[in-house]
Coordinates of C-alpha atoms in Angstrom, one line a residue:
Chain S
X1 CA -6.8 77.1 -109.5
X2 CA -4.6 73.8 -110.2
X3 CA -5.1 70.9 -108.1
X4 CA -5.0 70.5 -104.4
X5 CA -1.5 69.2 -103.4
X6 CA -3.3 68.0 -100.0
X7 CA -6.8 67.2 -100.0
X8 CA -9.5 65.8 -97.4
X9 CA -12.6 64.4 -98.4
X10 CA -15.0 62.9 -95.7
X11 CA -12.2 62.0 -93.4
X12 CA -13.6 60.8 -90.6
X13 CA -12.4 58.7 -87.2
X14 CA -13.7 57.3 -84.3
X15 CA -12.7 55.9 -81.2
X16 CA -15.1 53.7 -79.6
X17 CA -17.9 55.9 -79.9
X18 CA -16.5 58.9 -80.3
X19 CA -16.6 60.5 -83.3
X20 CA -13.1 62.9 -82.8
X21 CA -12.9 63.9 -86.2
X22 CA -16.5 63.7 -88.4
X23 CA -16.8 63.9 -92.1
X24 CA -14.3 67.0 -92.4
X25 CA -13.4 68.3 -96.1
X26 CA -10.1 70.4 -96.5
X27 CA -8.0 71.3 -100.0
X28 CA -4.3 72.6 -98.9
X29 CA -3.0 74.3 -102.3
X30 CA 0.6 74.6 -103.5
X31 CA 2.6 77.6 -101.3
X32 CA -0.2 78.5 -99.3
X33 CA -0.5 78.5 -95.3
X34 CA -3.6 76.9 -94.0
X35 CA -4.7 76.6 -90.6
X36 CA -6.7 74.3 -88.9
X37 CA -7.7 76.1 -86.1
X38 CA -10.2 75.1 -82.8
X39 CA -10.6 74.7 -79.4
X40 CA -9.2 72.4 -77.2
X41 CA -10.8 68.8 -78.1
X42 CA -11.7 70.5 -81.4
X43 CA -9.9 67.1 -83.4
X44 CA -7.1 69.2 -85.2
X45 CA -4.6 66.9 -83.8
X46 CA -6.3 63.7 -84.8
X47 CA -6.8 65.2 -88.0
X48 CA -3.1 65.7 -88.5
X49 CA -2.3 62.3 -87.4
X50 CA -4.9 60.7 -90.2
X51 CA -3.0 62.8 -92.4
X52 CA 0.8 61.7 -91.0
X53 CA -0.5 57.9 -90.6
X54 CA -0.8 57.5 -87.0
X55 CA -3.8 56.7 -87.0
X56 CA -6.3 54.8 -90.0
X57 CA -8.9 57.0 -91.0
X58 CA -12.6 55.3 -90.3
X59 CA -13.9 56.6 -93.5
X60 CA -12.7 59.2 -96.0
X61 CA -9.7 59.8 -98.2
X62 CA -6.6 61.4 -98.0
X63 CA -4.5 62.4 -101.4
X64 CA -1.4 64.1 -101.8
X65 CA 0.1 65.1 -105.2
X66 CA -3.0 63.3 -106.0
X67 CA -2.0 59.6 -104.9
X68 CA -3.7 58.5 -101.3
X69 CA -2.3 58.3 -98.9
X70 CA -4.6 57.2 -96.2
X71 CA -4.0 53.7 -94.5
X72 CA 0.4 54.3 -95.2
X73 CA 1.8 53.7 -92.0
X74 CA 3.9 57.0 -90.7
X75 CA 7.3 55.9 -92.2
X76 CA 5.4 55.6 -95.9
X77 CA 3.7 58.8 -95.3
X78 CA 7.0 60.8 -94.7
X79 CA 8.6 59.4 -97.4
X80 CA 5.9 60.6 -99.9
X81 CA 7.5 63.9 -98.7
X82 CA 5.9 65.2 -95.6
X83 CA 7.3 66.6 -92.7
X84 CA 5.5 67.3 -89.7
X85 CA 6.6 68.8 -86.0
X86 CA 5.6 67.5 -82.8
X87 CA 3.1 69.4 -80.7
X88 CA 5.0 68.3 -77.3
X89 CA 8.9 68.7 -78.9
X90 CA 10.3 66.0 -79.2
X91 CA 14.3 65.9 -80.3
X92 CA 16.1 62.5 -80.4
X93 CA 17.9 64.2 -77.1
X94 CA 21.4 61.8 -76.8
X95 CA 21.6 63.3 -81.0
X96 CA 23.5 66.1 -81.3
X97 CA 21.3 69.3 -83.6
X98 CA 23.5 68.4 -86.5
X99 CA 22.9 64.4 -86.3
X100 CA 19.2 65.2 -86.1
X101 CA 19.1 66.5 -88.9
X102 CA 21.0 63.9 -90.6
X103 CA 18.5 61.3 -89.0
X104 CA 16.0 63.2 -90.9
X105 CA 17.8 63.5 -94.0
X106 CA 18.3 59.9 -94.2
X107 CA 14.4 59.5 -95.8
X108 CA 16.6 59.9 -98.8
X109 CA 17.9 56.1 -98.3
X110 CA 15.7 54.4 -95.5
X111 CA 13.8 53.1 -98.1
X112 CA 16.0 51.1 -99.7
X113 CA 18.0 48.5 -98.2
X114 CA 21.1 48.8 -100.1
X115 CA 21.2 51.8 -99.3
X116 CA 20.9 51.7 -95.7
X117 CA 24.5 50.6 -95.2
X118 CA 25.8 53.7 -96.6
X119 CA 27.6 56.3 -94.5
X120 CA 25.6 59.4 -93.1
X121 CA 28.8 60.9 -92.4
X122 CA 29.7 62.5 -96.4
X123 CA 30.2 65.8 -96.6
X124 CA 27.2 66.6 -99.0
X125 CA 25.2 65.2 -96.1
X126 CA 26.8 67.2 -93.5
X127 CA 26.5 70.4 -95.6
X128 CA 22.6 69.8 -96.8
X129 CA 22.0 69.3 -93.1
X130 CA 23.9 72.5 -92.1
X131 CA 22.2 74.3 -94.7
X132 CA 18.7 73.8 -93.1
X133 CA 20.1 74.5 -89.8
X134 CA 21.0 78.0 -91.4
X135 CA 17.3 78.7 -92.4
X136 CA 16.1 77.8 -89.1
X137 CA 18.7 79.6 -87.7
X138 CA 20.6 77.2 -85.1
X139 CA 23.8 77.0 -87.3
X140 CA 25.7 77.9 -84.5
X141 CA 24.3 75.2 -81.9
X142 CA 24.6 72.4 -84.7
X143 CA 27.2 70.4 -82.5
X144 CA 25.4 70.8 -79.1
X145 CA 23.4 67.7 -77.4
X146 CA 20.0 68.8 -78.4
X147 CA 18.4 67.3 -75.6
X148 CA 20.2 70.7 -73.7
X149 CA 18.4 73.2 -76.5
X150 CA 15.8 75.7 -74.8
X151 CA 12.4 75.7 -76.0
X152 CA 12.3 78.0 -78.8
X153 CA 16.0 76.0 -80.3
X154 CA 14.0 72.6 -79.8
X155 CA 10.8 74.4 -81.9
X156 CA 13.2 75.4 -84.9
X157 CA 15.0 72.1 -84.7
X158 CA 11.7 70.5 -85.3
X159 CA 11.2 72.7 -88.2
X160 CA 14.3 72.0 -89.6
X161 CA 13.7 67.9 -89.3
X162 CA 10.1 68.6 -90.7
X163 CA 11.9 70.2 -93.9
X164 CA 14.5 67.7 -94.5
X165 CA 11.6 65.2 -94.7
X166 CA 9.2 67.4 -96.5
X167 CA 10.5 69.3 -99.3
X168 CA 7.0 70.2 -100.4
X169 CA 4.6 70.3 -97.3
X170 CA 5.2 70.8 -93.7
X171 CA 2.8 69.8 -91.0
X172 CA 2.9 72.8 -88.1
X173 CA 2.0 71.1 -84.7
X174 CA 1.2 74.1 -82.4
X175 CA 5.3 75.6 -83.0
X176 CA 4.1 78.4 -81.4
X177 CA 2.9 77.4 -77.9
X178 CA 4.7 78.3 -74.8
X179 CA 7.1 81.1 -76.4
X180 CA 7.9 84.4 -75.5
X181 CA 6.4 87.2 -77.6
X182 CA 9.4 87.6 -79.3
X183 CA 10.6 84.4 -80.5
X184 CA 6.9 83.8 -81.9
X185 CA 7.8 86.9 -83.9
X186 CA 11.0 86.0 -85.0
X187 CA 9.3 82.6 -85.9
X188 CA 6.5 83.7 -87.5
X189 CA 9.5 85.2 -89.6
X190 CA 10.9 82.4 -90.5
X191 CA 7.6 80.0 -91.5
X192 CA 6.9 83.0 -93.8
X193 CA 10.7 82.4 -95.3
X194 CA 9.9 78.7 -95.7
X195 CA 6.8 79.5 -97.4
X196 CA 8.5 81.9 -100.0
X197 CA 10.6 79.0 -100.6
X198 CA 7.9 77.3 -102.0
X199 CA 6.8 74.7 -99.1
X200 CA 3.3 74.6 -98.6
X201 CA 2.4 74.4 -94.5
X202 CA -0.3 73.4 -92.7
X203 CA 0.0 74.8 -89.3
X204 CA -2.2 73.4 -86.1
X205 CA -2.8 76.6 -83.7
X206 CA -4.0 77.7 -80.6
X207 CA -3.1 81.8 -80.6
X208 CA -5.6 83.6 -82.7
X209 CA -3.3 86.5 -83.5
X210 CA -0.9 84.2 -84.9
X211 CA -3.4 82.1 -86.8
X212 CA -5.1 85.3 -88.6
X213 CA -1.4 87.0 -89.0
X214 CA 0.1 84.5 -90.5
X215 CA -2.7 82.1 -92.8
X216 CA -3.8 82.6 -96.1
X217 CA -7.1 80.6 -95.3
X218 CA -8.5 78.7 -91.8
X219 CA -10.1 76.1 -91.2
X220 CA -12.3 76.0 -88.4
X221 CA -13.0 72.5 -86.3
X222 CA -15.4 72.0 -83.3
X223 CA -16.0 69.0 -82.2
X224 CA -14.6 67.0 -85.2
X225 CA -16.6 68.6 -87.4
X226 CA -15.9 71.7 -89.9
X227 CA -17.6 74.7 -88.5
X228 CA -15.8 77.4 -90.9
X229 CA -13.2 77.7 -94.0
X230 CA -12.1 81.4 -95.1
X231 CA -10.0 84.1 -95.0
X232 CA -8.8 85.2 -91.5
X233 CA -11.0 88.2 -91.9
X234 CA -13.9 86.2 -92.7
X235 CA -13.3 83.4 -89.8
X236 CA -13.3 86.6 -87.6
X237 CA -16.4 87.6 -88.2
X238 CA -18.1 84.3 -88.7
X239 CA -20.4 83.6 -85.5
X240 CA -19.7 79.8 -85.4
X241 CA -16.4 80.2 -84.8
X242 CA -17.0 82.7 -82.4
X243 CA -19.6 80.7 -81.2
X244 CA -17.5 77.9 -80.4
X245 CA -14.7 80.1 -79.5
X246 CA -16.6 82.1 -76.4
X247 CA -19.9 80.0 -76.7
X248 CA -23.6 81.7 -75.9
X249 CA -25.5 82.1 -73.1
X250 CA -22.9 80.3 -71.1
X251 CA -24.6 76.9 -72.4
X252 CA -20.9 75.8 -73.3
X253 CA -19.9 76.2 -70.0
X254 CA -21.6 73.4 -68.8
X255 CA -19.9 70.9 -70.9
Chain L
X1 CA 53.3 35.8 -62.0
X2 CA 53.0 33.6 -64.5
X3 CA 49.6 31.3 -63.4
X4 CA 48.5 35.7 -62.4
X5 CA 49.0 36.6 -66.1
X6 CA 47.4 33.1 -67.0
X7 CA 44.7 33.8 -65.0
X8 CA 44.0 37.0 -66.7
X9 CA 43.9 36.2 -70.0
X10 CA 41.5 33.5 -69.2
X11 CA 39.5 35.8 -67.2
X12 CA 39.9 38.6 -70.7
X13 CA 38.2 36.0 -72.5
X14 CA 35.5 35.2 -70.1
X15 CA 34.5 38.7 -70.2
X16 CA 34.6 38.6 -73.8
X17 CA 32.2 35.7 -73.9
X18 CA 29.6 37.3 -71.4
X19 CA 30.3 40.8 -73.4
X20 CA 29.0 38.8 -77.0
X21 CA 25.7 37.4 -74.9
X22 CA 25.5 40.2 -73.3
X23 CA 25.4 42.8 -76.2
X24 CA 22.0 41.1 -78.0
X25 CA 20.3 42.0 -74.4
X26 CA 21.6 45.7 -74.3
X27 CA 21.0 46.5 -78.0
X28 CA 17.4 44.8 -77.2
X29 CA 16.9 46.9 -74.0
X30 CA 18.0 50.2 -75.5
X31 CA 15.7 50.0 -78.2
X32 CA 12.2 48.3 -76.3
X33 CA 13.0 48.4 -73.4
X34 CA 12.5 45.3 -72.9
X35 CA 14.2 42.4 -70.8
X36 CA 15.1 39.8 -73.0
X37 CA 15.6 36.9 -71.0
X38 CA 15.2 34.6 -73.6
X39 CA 18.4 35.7 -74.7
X40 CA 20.2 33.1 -73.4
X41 CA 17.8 30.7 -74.8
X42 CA 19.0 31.8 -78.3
X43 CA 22.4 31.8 -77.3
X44 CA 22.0 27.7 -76.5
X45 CA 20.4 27.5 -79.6
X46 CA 23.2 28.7 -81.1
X47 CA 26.0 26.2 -79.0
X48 CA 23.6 23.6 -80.6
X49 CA 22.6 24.5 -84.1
X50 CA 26.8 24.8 -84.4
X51 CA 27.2 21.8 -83.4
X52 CA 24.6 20.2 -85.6
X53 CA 26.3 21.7 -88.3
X54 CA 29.7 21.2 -87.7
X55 CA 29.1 17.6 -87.5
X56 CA 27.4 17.0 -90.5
X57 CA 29.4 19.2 -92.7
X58 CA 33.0 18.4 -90.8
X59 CA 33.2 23.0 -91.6
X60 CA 33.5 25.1 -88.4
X61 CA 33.0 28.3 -90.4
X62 CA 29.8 26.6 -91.6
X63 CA 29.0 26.0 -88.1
X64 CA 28.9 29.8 -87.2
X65 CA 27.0 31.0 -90.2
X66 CA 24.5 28.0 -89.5
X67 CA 24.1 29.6 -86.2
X68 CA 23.8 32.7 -86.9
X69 CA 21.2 32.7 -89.5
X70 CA 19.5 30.1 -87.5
X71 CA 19.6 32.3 -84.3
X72 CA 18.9 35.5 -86.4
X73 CA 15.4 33.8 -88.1
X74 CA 14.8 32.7 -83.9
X75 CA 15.7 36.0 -82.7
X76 CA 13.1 38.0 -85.2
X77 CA 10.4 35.2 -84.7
X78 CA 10.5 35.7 -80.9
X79 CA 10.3 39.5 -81.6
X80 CA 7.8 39.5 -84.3
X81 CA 5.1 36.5 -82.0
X82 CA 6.2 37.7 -78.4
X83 CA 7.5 40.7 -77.7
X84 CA 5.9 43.2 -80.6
X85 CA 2.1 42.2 -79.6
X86 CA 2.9 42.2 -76.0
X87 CA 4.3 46.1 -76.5
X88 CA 1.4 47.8 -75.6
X89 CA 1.3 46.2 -71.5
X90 CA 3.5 47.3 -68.9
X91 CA 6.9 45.9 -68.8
X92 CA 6.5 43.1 -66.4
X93 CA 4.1 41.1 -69.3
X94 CA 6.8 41.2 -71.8
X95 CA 9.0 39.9 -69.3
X96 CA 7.0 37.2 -68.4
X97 CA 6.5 35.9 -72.2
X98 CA 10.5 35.9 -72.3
X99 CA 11.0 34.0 -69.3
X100 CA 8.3 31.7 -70.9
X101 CA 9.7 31.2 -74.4
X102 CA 13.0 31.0 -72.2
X103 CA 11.8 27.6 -70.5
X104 CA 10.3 26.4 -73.5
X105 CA 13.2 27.0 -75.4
X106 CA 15.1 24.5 -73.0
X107 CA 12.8 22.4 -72.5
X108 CA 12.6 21.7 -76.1
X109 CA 16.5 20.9 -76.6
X110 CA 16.2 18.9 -74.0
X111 CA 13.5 16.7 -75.7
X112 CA 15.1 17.3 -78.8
X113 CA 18.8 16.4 -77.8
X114 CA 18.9 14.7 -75.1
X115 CA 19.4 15.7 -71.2
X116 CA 23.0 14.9 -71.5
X117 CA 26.1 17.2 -72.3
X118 CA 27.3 16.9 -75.6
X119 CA 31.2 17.6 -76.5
X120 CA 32.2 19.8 -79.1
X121 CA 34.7 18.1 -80.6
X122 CA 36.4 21.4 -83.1
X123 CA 39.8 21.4 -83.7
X124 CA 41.0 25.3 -84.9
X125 CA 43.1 25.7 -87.6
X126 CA 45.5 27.4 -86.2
X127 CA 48.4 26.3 -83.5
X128 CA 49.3 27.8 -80.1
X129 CA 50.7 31.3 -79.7
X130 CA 54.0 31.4 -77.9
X131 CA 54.1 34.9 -76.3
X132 CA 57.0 35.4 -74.1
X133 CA 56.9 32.1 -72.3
X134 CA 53.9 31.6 -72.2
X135 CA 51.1 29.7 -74.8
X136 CA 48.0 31.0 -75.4
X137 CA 45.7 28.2 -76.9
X138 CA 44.1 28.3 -80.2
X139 CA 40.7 28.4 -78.5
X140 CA 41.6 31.4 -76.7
X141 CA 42.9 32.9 -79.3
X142 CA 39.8 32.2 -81.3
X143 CA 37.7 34.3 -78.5
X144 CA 39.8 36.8 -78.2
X145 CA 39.9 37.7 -82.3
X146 CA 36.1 37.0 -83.0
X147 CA 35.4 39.1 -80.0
X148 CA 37.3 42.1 -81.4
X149 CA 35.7 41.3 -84.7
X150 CA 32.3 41.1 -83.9
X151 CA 32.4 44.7 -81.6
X152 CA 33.9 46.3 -84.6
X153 CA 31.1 45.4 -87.3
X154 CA 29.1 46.3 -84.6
X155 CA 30.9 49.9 -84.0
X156 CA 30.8 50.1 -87.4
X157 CA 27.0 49.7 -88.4
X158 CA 25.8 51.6 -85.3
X159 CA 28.7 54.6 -85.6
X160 CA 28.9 54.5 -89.5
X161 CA 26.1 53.9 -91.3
X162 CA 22.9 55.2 -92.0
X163 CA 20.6 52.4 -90.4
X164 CA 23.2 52.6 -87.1
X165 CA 21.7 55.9 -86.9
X166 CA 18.0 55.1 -87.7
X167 CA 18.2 52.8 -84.5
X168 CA 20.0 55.3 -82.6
X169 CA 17.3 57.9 -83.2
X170 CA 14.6 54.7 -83.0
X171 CA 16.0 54.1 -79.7
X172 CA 15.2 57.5 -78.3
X173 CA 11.8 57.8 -80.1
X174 CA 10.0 55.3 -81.9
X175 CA 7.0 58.2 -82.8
X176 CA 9.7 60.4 -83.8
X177 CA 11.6 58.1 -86.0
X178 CA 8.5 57.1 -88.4
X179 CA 7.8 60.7 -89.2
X180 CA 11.3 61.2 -90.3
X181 CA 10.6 58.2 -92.9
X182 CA 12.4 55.4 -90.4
X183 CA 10.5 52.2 -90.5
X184 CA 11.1 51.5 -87.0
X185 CA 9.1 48.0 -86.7
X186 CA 12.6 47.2 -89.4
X187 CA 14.6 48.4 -87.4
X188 CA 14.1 46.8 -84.1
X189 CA 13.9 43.3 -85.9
X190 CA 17.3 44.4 -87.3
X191 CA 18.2 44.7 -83.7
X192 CA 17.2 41.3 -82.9
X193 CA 18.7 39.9 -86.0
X194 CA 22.4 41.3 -84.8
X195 CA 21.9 41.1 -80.8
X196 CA 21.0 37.3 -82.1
X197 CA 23.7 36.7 -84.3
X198 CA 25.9 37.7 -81.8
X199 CA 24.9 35.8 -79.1
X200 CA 25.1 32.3 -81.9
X201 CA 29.0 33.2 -81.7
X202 CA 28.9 33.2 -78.5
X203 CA 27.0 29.9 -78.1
X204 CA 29.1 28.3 -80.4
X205 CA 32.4 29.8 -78.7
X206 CA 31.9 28.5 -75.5
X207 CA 30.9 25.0 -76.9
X208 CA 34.4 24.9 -78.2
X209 CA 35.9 26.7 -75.3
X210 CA 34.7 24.1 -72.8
X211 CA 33.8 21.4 -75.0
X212 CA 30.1 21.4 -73.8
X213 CA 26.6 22.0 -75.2
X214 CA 23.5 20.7 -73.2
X215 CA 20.1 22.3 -72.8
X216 CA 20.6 24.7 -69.6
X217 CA 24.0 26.5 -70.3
X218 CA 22.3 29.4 -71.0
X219 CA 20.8 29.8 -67.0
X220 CA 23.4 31.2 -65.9
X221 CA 24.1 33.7 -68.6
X222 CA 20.5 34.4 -68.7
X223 CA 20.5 35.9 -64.7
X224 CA 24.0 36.8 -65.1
X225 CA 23.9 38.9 -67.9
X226 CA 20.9 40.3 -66.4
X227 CA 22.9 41.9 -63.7
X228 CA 25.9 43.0 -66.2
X229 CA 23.5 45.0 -68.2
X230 CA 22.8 46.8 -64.8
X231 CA 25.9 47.3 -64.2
X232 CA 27.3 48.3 -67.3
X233 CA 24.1 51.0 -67.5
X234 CA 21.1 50.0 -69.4
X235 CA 20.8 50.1 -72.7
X236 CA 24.5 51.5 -72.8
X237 CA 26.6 48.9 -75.4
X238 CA 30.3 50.2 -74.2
X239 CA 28.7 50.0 -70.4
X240 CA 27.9 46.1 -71.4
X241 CA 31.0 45.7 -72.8
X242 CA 33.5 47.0 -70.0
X243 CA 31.3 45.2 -67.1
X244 CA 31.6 42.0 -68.8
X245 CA 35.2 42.0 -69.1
X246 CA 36.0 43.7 -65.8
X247 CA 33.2 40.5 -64.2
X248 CA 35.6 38.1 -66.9
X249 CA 38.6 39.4 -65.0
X250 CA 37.0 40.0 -61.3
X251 CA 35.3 36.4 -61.5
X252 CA 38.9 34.6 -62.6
X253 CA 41.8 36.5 -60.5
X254 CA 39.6 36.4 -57.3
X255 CA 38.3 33.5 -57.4
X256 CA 40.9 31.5 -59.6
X257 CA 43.5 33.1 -58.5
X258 CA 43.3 34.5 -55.1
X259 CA 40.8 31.4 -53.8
X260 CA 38.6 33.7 -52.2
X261 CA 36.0 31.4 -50.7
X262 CA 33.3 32.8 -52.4
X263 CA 30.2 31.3 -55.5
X264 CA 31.6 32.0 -58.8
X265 CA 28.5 33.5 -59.8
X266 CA 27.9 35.3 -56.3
X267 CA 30.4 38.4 -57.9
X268 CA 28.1 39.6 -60.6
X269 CA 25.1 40.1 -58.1
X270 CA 27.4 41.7 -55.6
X271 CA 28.7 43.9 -58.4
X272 CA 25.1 45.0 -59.3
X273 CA 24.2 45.3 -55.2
X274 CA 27.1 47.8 -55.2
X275 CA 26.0 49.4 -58.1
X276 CA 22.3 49.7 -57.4
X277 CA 23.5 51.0 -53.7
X278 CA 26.1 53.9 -55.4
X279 CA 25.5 54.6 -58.9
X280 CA 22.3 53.4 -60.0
X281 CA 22.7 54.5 -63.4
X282 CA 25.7 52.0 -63.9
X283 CA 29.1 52.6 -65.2
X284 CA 28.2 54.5 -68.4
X285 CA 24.3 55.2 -68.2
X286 CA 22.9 58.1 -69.1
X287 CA 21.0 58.0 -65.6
X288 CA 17.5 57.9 -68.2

C-alpha cells in the first residue's frame, strides 16, 4: 500500500490532568472511509480537533500528504485542503446556501492578500459553488436563508462547505445524528458518491449500523486510548469494543 | 421655509458625522461583540493627529491619510493588547478595559496638547454651492461627499469582495470561519483597521466643521453613539446608518428649529428608551 494521506503517531492531549486523547496511532489511506468510533467521552472529537487545529496536540504528530500539520492553527489546516463538518451544525445562518458555499470556496484566495479584494460574485464561482450544491443535493434551496434549512439540509450543507475546502479529505463530525431513518439512508448514499469521487473521509460516529455499513476500517477509542482497528466485521466481534460498548459485570456502570 | 430647509441640511450632516463614528462601533460589535467605547477615543485621536499634520505640512488631504493610518495602527493596537486577550471573560471585562483605554486616551491628549481647544484653521478648496437661493458651505459640502464616499468603499468591500464576505461569515461564526480556511484573528483586525479609519474622518471632519479639537470631544459621541447603535440594531451597519441621520435631523429641526426646550443630547437616550420599550431589536436588527 502507498503512503498514508493522514497519519497519527502518538497523538496525545491533555487537559489539566486529563488525559482525553492518550498516545493513539491512526493511518487514513487515499479513497478509503475510516471511522473513529466510541462511546460518549471516548476522545473522537478531540481527536478530530488535533487533527483540524483547534486544539495543540500535547505530544505526537500529525502528517498529511506527508507534511505536519500539527500546531497550524484551523485556518492553516483547511487550507492544506481539509474540510471538516460540525458535530452541532453550524451554518453561517444570515448567509444564504449559495453564499455559504462561496464563503467556503474562498480558501482558494483567503490566503493571499491581493487576492482578498477580488469579487466572490464571478460566475465561475457561482457555478463551482452550485455544482457542489448539486452533489449534495440542495440545488434547489441554494437561494434560501440557510439559517431556515431543516436538519437534514443543514447536514448536506455542511458537507458541501466541507468539500469546497477539502478536495482530498473530509472530516465527518457525527452527520448522521438526530435524522430520520431515511435521510441517513439517502445520506449514507451520498458520502458513498463523494467517496467514489475520490475524497478520502474520516467520519466521527455514534450509530453502529451506520459505522459497520458504511467504513472500510474502524477505529475504536475508549477513554483516549485505541482499544481496536479493523474491518467492521472484525470490530464486531472484538470483545474490547464490546467491552467498552456494553461493559462486564455492570463494573462500567458505576463510572 | 428657508432657515427649515437650513436646518435640515445641517441636521443631514450631523447625522452623517455620528453615522462615520458610529459605523467603527457597529462593524466592531457585529463582529466581537464587543462595546467599543474607546471608539470615540480614536476618533479624537484622529481630530488631533489631522491637525498635527495639517499644520506642519500646510496639505488637508495629508491630514486625513495621517489620521487614518495613525488611527488604523491605534485601532489594531487597542484590539490586538485589549480586547483580543480579554475575549475569553464575559462581556462586562472587555467593556471595562475600553472605558479604561477610553480615559487614558484623553487623559493623555490632554497632557500631550494642552487642556485648551485648539482651532482648525482649513480652508477647502472649493467655494460655496448656490442651490436655489440658498448656499451650502464648502464645509458642508465636504461632509456630505466624504460621507457618501466613505459608505460606499464600505458597501463595496463588505458587499463585493471576497474578505467583505469572510467577515460576514466571521461575524456569524468565528469556529466556523477558520475551518473554511478564514483567518479570522485577520479579519477582525481588518475590522478595526476600517471601523478606525473611519472614525479619523470623522475626527478630522468635525475639527473643520466646528473649528475645534480638544481632548474630551469624543464624550459625547462615545455615550451617544452608544445609544444609536441600539437603536439602529446592533451590529446592523444600514441600522447605524439611518439612526444617525434621522438623530442628525431629529436633534437639529426640534431643537434648532422648533426650540423645544429640551438637552440636545437628551433625544438620543429618549430615542433608545423608546426603542428598548417597543422594538428591542432596533430599526433593522435581526432581533439575535
Amino acid at each position: 500500500m502507498s503512503a498514508p494521506l493522514l497519519e497519527i503517531t502518538g497523538l496525545s492531549k491533555t487537559f489539566g490532568g486529563l488525559k482525553a486523547v492518550d498516545n493513539v496511532d491512526m493511518a487514513l489511506y487515499s479513497g478509503e472511509i475510516l471511522g473513529l468510533l466510541g462511546p460518549n467521552g471516548a476522545g473522537k472529537t478531540v481527536c478530530f480537533n488535533l487533527i483540524c487545529g483547534v486544539y495543540r496536540p500535547s505530544a505526537g504528530r500529525i502528517r498529511f500528504d506527508g507534511r505536519r500539520i500539527d500546531g497550524l492553527a484551523p485556518h492553516e489546516v483547511a487550507a492544506r485542503g481539509i474540510g471538516r463538518t460540525f458535530q452541532i451544525v453550524k451554518p453561517f445562518a444570515a448567509l444564504s446556501v449559495l453564499e455559504n458555499v462561496l464563503v467556503a470556496r474562498g480558501i482558494r484566495r483567503y490566503g493571499r492578500f491581493s487576492r482578498m479584494w477580488g469579487s466572490w460574485r464571478g460566475r465561475g464561482e457561482k457555478e463551482a459553488a452550485m455544482a457542489l450544491l448539486e452533489r449534495v443535493g440542495l440545488a434547489e434551496l441554494a437561494g434560501r436563508k440557510a439559517g431556515l434549512l431543516p436538519l437534514g439540509n443543514l447536514r448536506r450543507l455542511e458537507i458541501a462547505r466541507a468539500l469546497a475546502v477539502g478536495s482530498r479529505l473530509v472530516l465527518l463530525d457525527e452527520s448522521f445524528s438526530g435524522l430520520r431513518h431515511e435521510e441517513i439512508a439517502r445520506l449514507e448514499a451520498l458520502v458513498r458518491r463523494i467517496r467514489e469521487d475520490g475524497v478520502t473521509i474520516l467520519l466521527i460516529e455514534h450509530n453502529m449500523r451506520v459505522t459497520m455499513g458504511l467504513c472500510d476500517r474502524i477505529v475504536v477509542l475508549d477513554h483516549g486510548r485505541r482499544i481496536a482497528e479493523g474491518t467492521p466485521s472484525e470490530i464486531q466481534h472484538d470483545p474490547a469494543v464490546i467491552e467498552a460498548y456494553l461493559g462486564t459485570k455492570g463494573k462500567r456502570h458505576a463510572a | 421655509m428657508h432657515l427649515f430647509l437650513e436646518q435640515l441640511l445641517n441636521g443631514v450632516a450631523q447625522g452623517a458625522i455620528y453615522a462615520l463614528v458610529t459605523l467603527g462601533l457597529t462593524l466592531v460589535y457585529g463582529i466581537l461583540r464587543v462595546l467599543h467605547v474607546a471608539h470615540a477615543a480614536v476618533y479624537t485621536v484622529g481630530a488631533y493627529l489631522g491637525l498635527l499634520v495639517f499644520n506642519t505640512t500646510g496639505s488637508l488631504a495629508l491630514a486625513f491619510a495621517g489620521a487614518m493610518a495613525g488611527c488604523a495602527l491605534l485601532g489594531v493596537l487597542i484590539e490586538r493588547l485589549v480586547y483580543f486577550p480579554l475575549l475569553k471573560y464575559p462581556p462586562y471585562v472587555p467593556l471595562i478595559g475600553s472605558i479604561a483605554v477610553m480615559l487614558s486616551i484623553e487623559e493623555l491628549l490632554r497632557l500631550v496638547a494642552g487642556p485648551y481647544i485648539l482651532t482648525f484653521p482649513a480652508k477647502l478648496p472649493f467655494p460655496a454651492l448656490h442651490v436655489g437661493g440658498f448656499q451650502i458651505s464648502p464645509t458642508l459640502t465636504a461632509v456630505y461627499v466624504i460621507t457618501a464616499l466613505v459608505l460606499l468603499v464600505l458597501w463595496f468591500i463588505t458587499g463585493r469582495t471576497e474578505v467583505g464576505l469572510a467577515m460576514r461569515a466571521a461575524s456569524q461564526d468565528m469556529p466556523v470561519a477558520d475551518a473554511m480556511g478564514i483567518d479570522s484573528h485577520f479579519v477582525v483586525s481588518l475590522t478595526f483597521v476600517l471601523g478606525s479609519a473611519i472614525a479619523a474622518v470623522a475626527g478630522v471632519l468635525v475639527g473643520i466643521y466646528y473649528n475645534q479639537v480638544y481632548p474630551t470631544m469624543g464624550s459625547v459621541p462615545a455615550y451617544k453613539t452608544l445609544a444609536i447603535i441600539v437603536v439602529g440594531g446592533m451590529g446592523s451597519v444600514s441600522g447605524a446608518v439611518i439612526a444617525s441621520l434621522l438623530l442628525g435631523i431629529a436633534e437639529t429641526l426640534l431643537i434648532g428649529y422648533a426650540n423645544i426646550p429640551l438637552p440636545r443630547d437628551a433625544l438620543a437616550f429618549i430615542a433608545m428608551i423608546a426603542v428598548l420599550m417597543w422594538r428591542r431589536e432596533g430599526l433593522m436588527g435581526s432581533g439575535r
